[in-house]
Amino acid sequence: MLAIQPGDHVGAPFTLPSQFATTTVTVAERALSHQAQMMIFPGDPHRDGLDGFQRGLGRRSPAIAAALTTGQVRVGDSRRVHLAPGRFDREHLEEAYTAATRRALADGYSGLWVSIDMSWARDVAPDALVSFEESASELFTTGQLTAVCHYDTQIFPAGQVTAACAAHPAGLEHEAPLRHRRSPDGRTLRLSGEADLSNAAAFAALTRTLRPGDVLDITEMTFLDVRALATIVRAYRDTAGLSVRAGRTHAGLLDLVGIGRRASSATTS
């Protein structure tokens, strides 16, 4: 399984409730190793028995059992948080996660990690849900928020699960997940890892955050498929004054697709 790092936004399909629980234990233990706070939102099979779910987590991991007593690990009802306005509201969700992250930092934790069964969103229009997942990646740029969004294949159609997971930069099976950071001045977007079909929507969404005069730094990218290269070309053409920093391999590819001159002026080897 992916060695999740702070700032990862992970899409994870699952079939059985036990898979959600097993993955969540792994994620929670990793969150604790990073001195982060962990919030867990189980799905339908657990909602009416959150106390029992917590006890089950504690039996699986002494570290989690101890953290449940201190509040470093918390278990909640996702409907009360994610559907608090009585409907799907992306602005509410963005504000809720931003505020929760700030509270975690104020309480002395390194950040907030979340493991969430996305079944609360079963009635949300698929396009709206995917669009939210794409845009949500900006919440993770500082590395202070980390989340695994679990999609139940018994609830969501296969095509919707695939689309939703592609809206996440990382998947549990990624060996080199797409990761992103903004420079302190906010003008450079640094990407690392791999961009392929599995995270194409997330990669495209990240490039849409680029503003005139920004720098797109892909020196730490290990793989870009043709779709990702085309996405960079569109960003280059649509964003005035955009510069691209690339290593020698990718600089050559960018040259082949016609943006090598401006890329090469910012290229590092």
CSV table of C-alpha atoms in Angstrom, one decimal, residues 22-265:
chain,number,residue,atom,x,y,z
A,22,THR,CA,-8.0,-2.2,7.7
A,23,THR,CA,-6.9,0.7,5.5
A,24,THR,CA,-8.0,3.2,8.1
A,25,VAL,CA,-6.0,1.5,10.8
A,26,THR,CA,-2.9,1.8,8.6
A,27,VAL,CA,-3.6,5.4,7.8
A,28,ALA,CA,-4.3,6.3,11.4
A,29,GLU,CA,-1.0,4.7,12.6
A,30,ARG,CA,0.9,6.7,10.0
A,31,ALA,CA,-0.9,9.9,11.1
A,32,LEU,CA,0.2,9.2,14.7
A,33,SER,CA,3.8,8.7,13.5
A,34,HIS,CA,3.6,12.2,12.0
A,35,GLN,CA,2.1,13.7,15.2
A,36,ALA,CA,-1.0,14.6,13.4
A,37,GLN,CA,-4.6,14.5,14.5
A,38,MET,CA,-6.8,11.8,12.8
A,39,MET,CA,-10.5,12.0,12.0
A,40,ILE,CA,-12.4,8.9,10.8
A,41,PHE,CA,-15.8,8.9,9.2
A,42,PRO,CA,-17.2,5.4,8.7
A,43,GLY,CA,-19.9,4.5,6.3
A,44,ASP,CA,-23.4,2.9,6.6
A,45,PRO,CA,-22.5,-0.4,8.3
A,46,HIS,CA,-20.9,1.5,11.2
A,47,ARG,CA,-22.9,4.7,11.6
A,48,ASP,CA,-25.4,3.2,14.2
A,49,GLY,CA,-22.5,1.7,16.2
A,50,LEU,CA,-19.7,4.2,16.2
A,51,ASP,CA,-18.7,3.2,19.7
A,52,GLY,CA,-18.3,-0.4,18.6
A,53,PHE,CA,-16.3,0.8,15.6
A,54,GLN,CA,-14.0,2.7,17.9
A,55,ARG,CA,-13.5,-0.3,20.1
A,56,GLY,CA,-12.7,-2.4,17.0
A,57,LEU,CA,-10.0,0.1,16.0
A,58,GLY,CA,-8.5,0.0,19.5
A,59,ARG,CA,-8.3,-3.7,19.5
A,60,ARG,CA,-6.4,-3.6,16.2
A,61,SER,CA,-3.9,-1.1,17.4
A,62,PRO,CA,-2.8,-0.1,21.0
A,63,ALA,CA,-1.5,3.2,19.6
A,64,ILE,CA,-4.9,4.1,18.2
A,65,ALA,CA,-6.6,2.9,21.4
A,66,ALA,CA,-4.4,5.4,23.4
A,67,ALA,CA,-5.0,8.2,20.9
A,68,LEU,CA,-8.8,7.7,21.1
A,69,THR,CA,-8.7,8.5,24.8
A,70,THR,CA,-6.8,11.7,24.2
A,71,GLY,CA,-8.8,12.9,21.2
A,72,GLN,CA,-5.9,12.6,18.8
A,73,VAL,CA,-8.0,10.1,16.9
A,74,ARG,CA,-11.7,10.8,16.6
A,75,VAL,CA,-14.6,9.0,15.0
A,76,GLY,CA,-17.6,10.9,13.7
A,77,ASP,CA,-20.8,10.7,11.7
A,78,SER,CA,-20.0,12.0,8.2
A,79,ARG,CA,-23.6,13.1,7.6
A,80,ARG,CA,-23.4,15.6,10.5
A,81,VAL,CA,-20.3,17.1,9.1
A,82,HIS,CA,-20.5,16.8,5.3
A,83,LEU,CA,-24.2,17.3,5.0
A,84,ALA,CA,-24.6,19.8,7.8
A,85,PRO,CA,-26.3,22.4,5.6
A,86,GLY,CA,-28.9,19.7,4.7
A,87,ARG,CA,-27.5,19.2,1.2
A,88,PHE,CA,-24.2,18.9,-0.7
A,89,ASP,CA,-22.4,22.3,-0.4
A,90,ARG,CA,-18.8,22.4,-1.7
A,91,GLU,CA,-18.1,25.8,0.0
A,92,HIS,CA,-19.2,24.4,3.3
A,93,LEU,CA,-17.0,21.4,2.9
A,94,GLU,CA,-13.9,23.5,2.0
A,95,GLU,CA,-14.5,25.8,4.9
A,96,ALA,CA,-15.1,22.8,7.3
A,97,TYR,CA,-11.9,21.1,6.4
A,98,THR,CA,-9.9,24.4,6.4
A,99,ALA,CA,-11.3,25.2,9.9
A,100,ALA,CA,-10.7,21.6,11.2
A,101,THR,CA,-7.1,21.8,10.0
A,102,ARG,CA,-6.5,25.1,11.7
A,103,ARG,CA,-7.9,23.7,15.0
A,104,ALA,CA,-5.6,20.7,14.7
A,105,LEU,CA,-2.6,23.0,14.3
A,106,ALA,CA,-3.7,25.2,17.1
A,107,ASP,CA,-4.0,22.2,19.4
A,108,GLY,CA,-0.3,21.4,18.7
A,109,TYR,CA,-0.7,18.7,16.1
A,110,SER,CA,1.4,18.7,12.8
A,111,GLY,CA,-1.8,18.7,10.8
A,112,LEU,CA,-5.1,16.8,10.2
A,113,TRP,CA,-5.5,13.4,8.6
A,114,VAL,CA,-8.9,12.1,7.5
A,115,SER,CA,-10.2,8.7,6.5
A,116,ILE,CA,-13.7,8.9,5.1
A,117,ASP,CA,-16.2,6.5,3.6
A,118,MET,CA,-17.7,8.6,0.8
A,119,SER,CA,-21.1,6.8,1.0
A,120,TRP,CA,-22.5,10.0,2.5
A,121,ALA,CA,-22.3,11.4,-1.1
A,122,ARG,CA,-24.2,8.6,-2.8
A,123,ASP,CA,-27.0,11.1,-3.8
A,124,VAL,CA,-24.7,13.8,-5.0
A,125,ALA,CA,-24.7,14.3,-8.8
A,126,PRO,CA,-21.6,12.4,-10.0
A,127,ASP,CA,-20.2,15.4,-12.0
A,128,ALA,CA,-20.6,17.7,-9.0
A,129,LEU,CA,-18.8,15.2,-6.7
A,130,VAL,CA,-15.9,14.7,-9.2
A,131,SER,CA,-15.6,18.5,-9.6
A,132,PHE,CA,-15.3,18.9,-5.8
A,133,GLU,CA,-12.7,16.2,-5.5
A,134,GLU,CA,-10.6,17.9,-8.3
A,135,SER,CA,-10.8,21.4,-6.8
A,136,ALA,CA,-10.2,20.1,-3.2
A,137,SER,CA,-6.6,19.3,-4.1
A,138,GLU,CA,-5.8,22.9,-3.4
A,139,LEU,CA,-6.6,22.3,0.3
A,140,PHE,CA,-3.7,19.9,0.4
A,141,THR,CA,-1.0,22.2,-1.1
A,142,THR,CA,0.6,23.1,2.3
A,143,GLY,CA,0.9,19.5,3.5
A,144,GLN,CA,-1.2,20.2,6.6
A,145,LEU,CA,-4.3,18.3,5.5
A,146,THR,CA,-4.1,14.6,4.4
A,147,ALA,CA,-7.1,12.6,3.3
A,148,VAL,CA,-8.1,9.2,2.0
A,149,CYS,CA,-11.5,9.2,0.3
A,150,HIS,CA,-12.9,5.6,0.2
A,151,TYR,CA,-15.4,4.8,-2.5
A,152,ASP,CA,-17.6,1.7,-1.9
A,153,THR,CA,-18.0,-0.2,-5.1
A,154,GLN,CA,-21.2,-1.8,-3.8
A,155,ILE,CA,-22.7,1.7,-3.7
A,156,PHE,CA,-21.1,3.7,-6.5
A,157,PRO,CA,-21.2,2.5,-10.1
A,158,ALA,CA,-17.8,1.4,-11.5
A,159,GLY,CA,-17.5,4.3,-13.9
A,160,GLN,CA,-18.2,6.8,-11.1
A,161,VAL,CA,-15.6,5.2,-8.8
A,162,THR,CA,-13.0,5.4,-11.6
A,163,ALA,CA,-13.8,9.1,-12.3
A,164,ALA,CA,-13.7,10.0,-8.7
A,165,CYS,CA,-10.4,8.3,-8.1
A,166,ALA,CA,-8.9,10.0,-11.1
A,167,ALA,CA,-9.8,13.3,-9.5
A,168,HIS,CA,-7.3,12.4,-6.7
A,169,PRO,CA,-3.6,12.9,-7.2
A,170,ALA,CA,-2.8,9.6,-5.5
A,171,GLY,CA,-4.2,6.0,-5.1
A,172,LEU,CA,-3.4,3.4,-2.6
A,173,GLU,CA,-1.5,1.4,-5.2
A,174,HIS,CA,0.6,4.2,-6.6
A,175,GLU,CA,4.3,3.7,-6.3
A,176,ALA,CA,5.0,7.3,-7.3
A,177,PRO,CA,1.9,9.3,-6.5
A,178,LEU,CA,1.4,12.8,-7.8
A,179,ARG,CA,2.3,15.3,-5.1
A,180,HIS,CA,2.1,19.1,-5.2
A,181,ARG,CA,3.3,22.1,-3.2
A,182,ARG,CA,3.3,25.9,-3.7
A,183,SER,CA,6.4,27.9,-3.0
A,184,PRO,CA,6.2,30.3,0.0
A,185,ASP,CA,5.5,33.3,-2.4
A,186,GLY,CA,2.7,31.3,-4.0
A,187,ARG,CA,4.2,31.8,-7.5
A,188,THR,CA,5.7,28.3,-8.2
A,189,LEU,CA,3.7,25.1,-8.3
A,190,ARG,CA,6.0,22.1,-7.7
A,191,LEU,CA,4.9,18.7,-8.9
A,192,SER,CA,6.5,15.3,-8.2
A,193,GLY,CA,5.7,11.7,-8.9
A,194,GLU,CA,3.8,10.3,-11.9
A,195,ALA,CA,0.9,11.7,-14.0
A,196,ASP,CA,-1.1,9.1,-16.0
A,197,LEU,CA,-4.6,8.0,-16.7
A,198,SER,CA,-5.2,7.1,-13.0
A,199,ASN,CA,-4.9,10.7,-11.9
A,200,ALA,CA,-5.4,12.6,-15.1
A,201,ALA,CA,-8.3,14.7,-13.8
A,202,ALA,CA,-6.3,15.7,-10.7
A,203,PHE,CA,-3.3,16.7,-12.8
A,204,ALA,CA,-5.5,18.9,-15.1
A,205,ALA,CA,-7.1,20.5,-12.1
A,206,LEU,CA,-3.8,21.4,-10.6
A,207,THR,CA,-2.6,23.1,-13.8
A,208,ARG,CA,-5.8,25.1,-13.8
A,209,THR,CA,-4.7,26.7,-10.6
A,210,LEU,CA,-1.7,28.3,-12.4
A,211,ARG,CA,-1.9,32.1,-12.8
A,212,PRO,CA,-0.2,34.5,-15.2
A,213,GLY,CA,3.5,34.7,-14.5
A,214,ASP,CA,3.6,31.5,-12.4
A,215,VAL,CA,6.2,28.8,-12.7
A,216,LEU,CA,5.3,25.2,-13.2
A,217,ASP,CA,8.2,23.1,-11.7
A,218,ILE,CA,8.1,19.5,-12.9
A,219,THR,CA,11.8,18.7,-12.2
A,220,GLU,CA,10.8,16.0,-9.7
A,221,MET,CA,8.2,14.4,-12.0
A,222,THR,CA,9.3,10.8,-12.8
A,223,PHE,CA,6.7,10.1,-15.5
A,224,LEU,CA,4.3,12.2,-17.7
A,225,ASP,CA,2.0,10.4,-20.1
A,226,VAL,CA,0.9,12.0,-23.4
A,227,ARG,CA,-2.3,13.3,-21.8
A,228,ALA,CA,-0.3,15.0,-19.1
A,229,LEU,CA,2.0,16.6,-21.7
A,230,ALA,CA,-1.0,17.9,-23.6
A,231,THR,CA,-2.3,19.3,-20.3
A,232,ILE,CA,0.9,21.2,-19.8
A,233,VAL,CA,0.7,22.5,-23.4
A,234,ARG,CA,-2.8,23.9,-22.8
A,235,ALA,CA,-1.7,25.6,-19.6
A,236,TYR,CA,1.3,27.1,-21.4
A,237,ARG,CA,-0.9,28.4,-24.2
A,238,ASP,CA,-3.7,29.7,-21.9
A,239,THR,CA,-1.7,31.2,-19.1
A,240,ALA,CA,0.2,34.4,-19.9
A,241,GLY,CA,3.9,34.4,-18.9
A,242,LEU,CA,3.8,30.8,-17.6
A,243,SER,CA,7.3,29.3,-17.3
A,244,VAL,CA,8.0,25.6,-17.0
A,245,ARG,CA,11.0,24.1,-15.1
A,246,ALA,CA,11.9,20.6,-16.2
A,247,GLY,CA,14.7,18.2,-16.0
A,248,ARG,CA,16.6,17.2,-19.2
A,249,THR,CA,14.3,14.3,-20.1
A,250,HIS,CA,11.1,16.2,-19.8
A,251,ALA,CA,12.6,19.3,-21.3
A,252,GLY,CA,13.2,17.3,-24.5
A,253,LEU,CA,9.6,16.1,-24.5
A,254,LEU,CA,8.3,19.6,-24.0
A,255,ASP,CA,10.5,20.7,-26.9
A,256,LEU,CA,8.9,18.0,-29.1
A,257,VAL,CA,5.4,19.4,-28.3
A,258,GLY,CA,6.4,22.9,-29.1
A,259,ILE,CA,7.0,24.7,-25.8
A,260,GLY,CA,10.7,23.9,-25.3
A,261,ARG,CA,12.0,27.4,-25.8
A,262,ARG,CA,10.1,28.9,-22.9
A,263,ALA,CA,10.6,25.7,-20.9
A,264,SER,CA,14.3,25.6,-21.5
A,265,SER,CA,14.8,29.1,-20.3
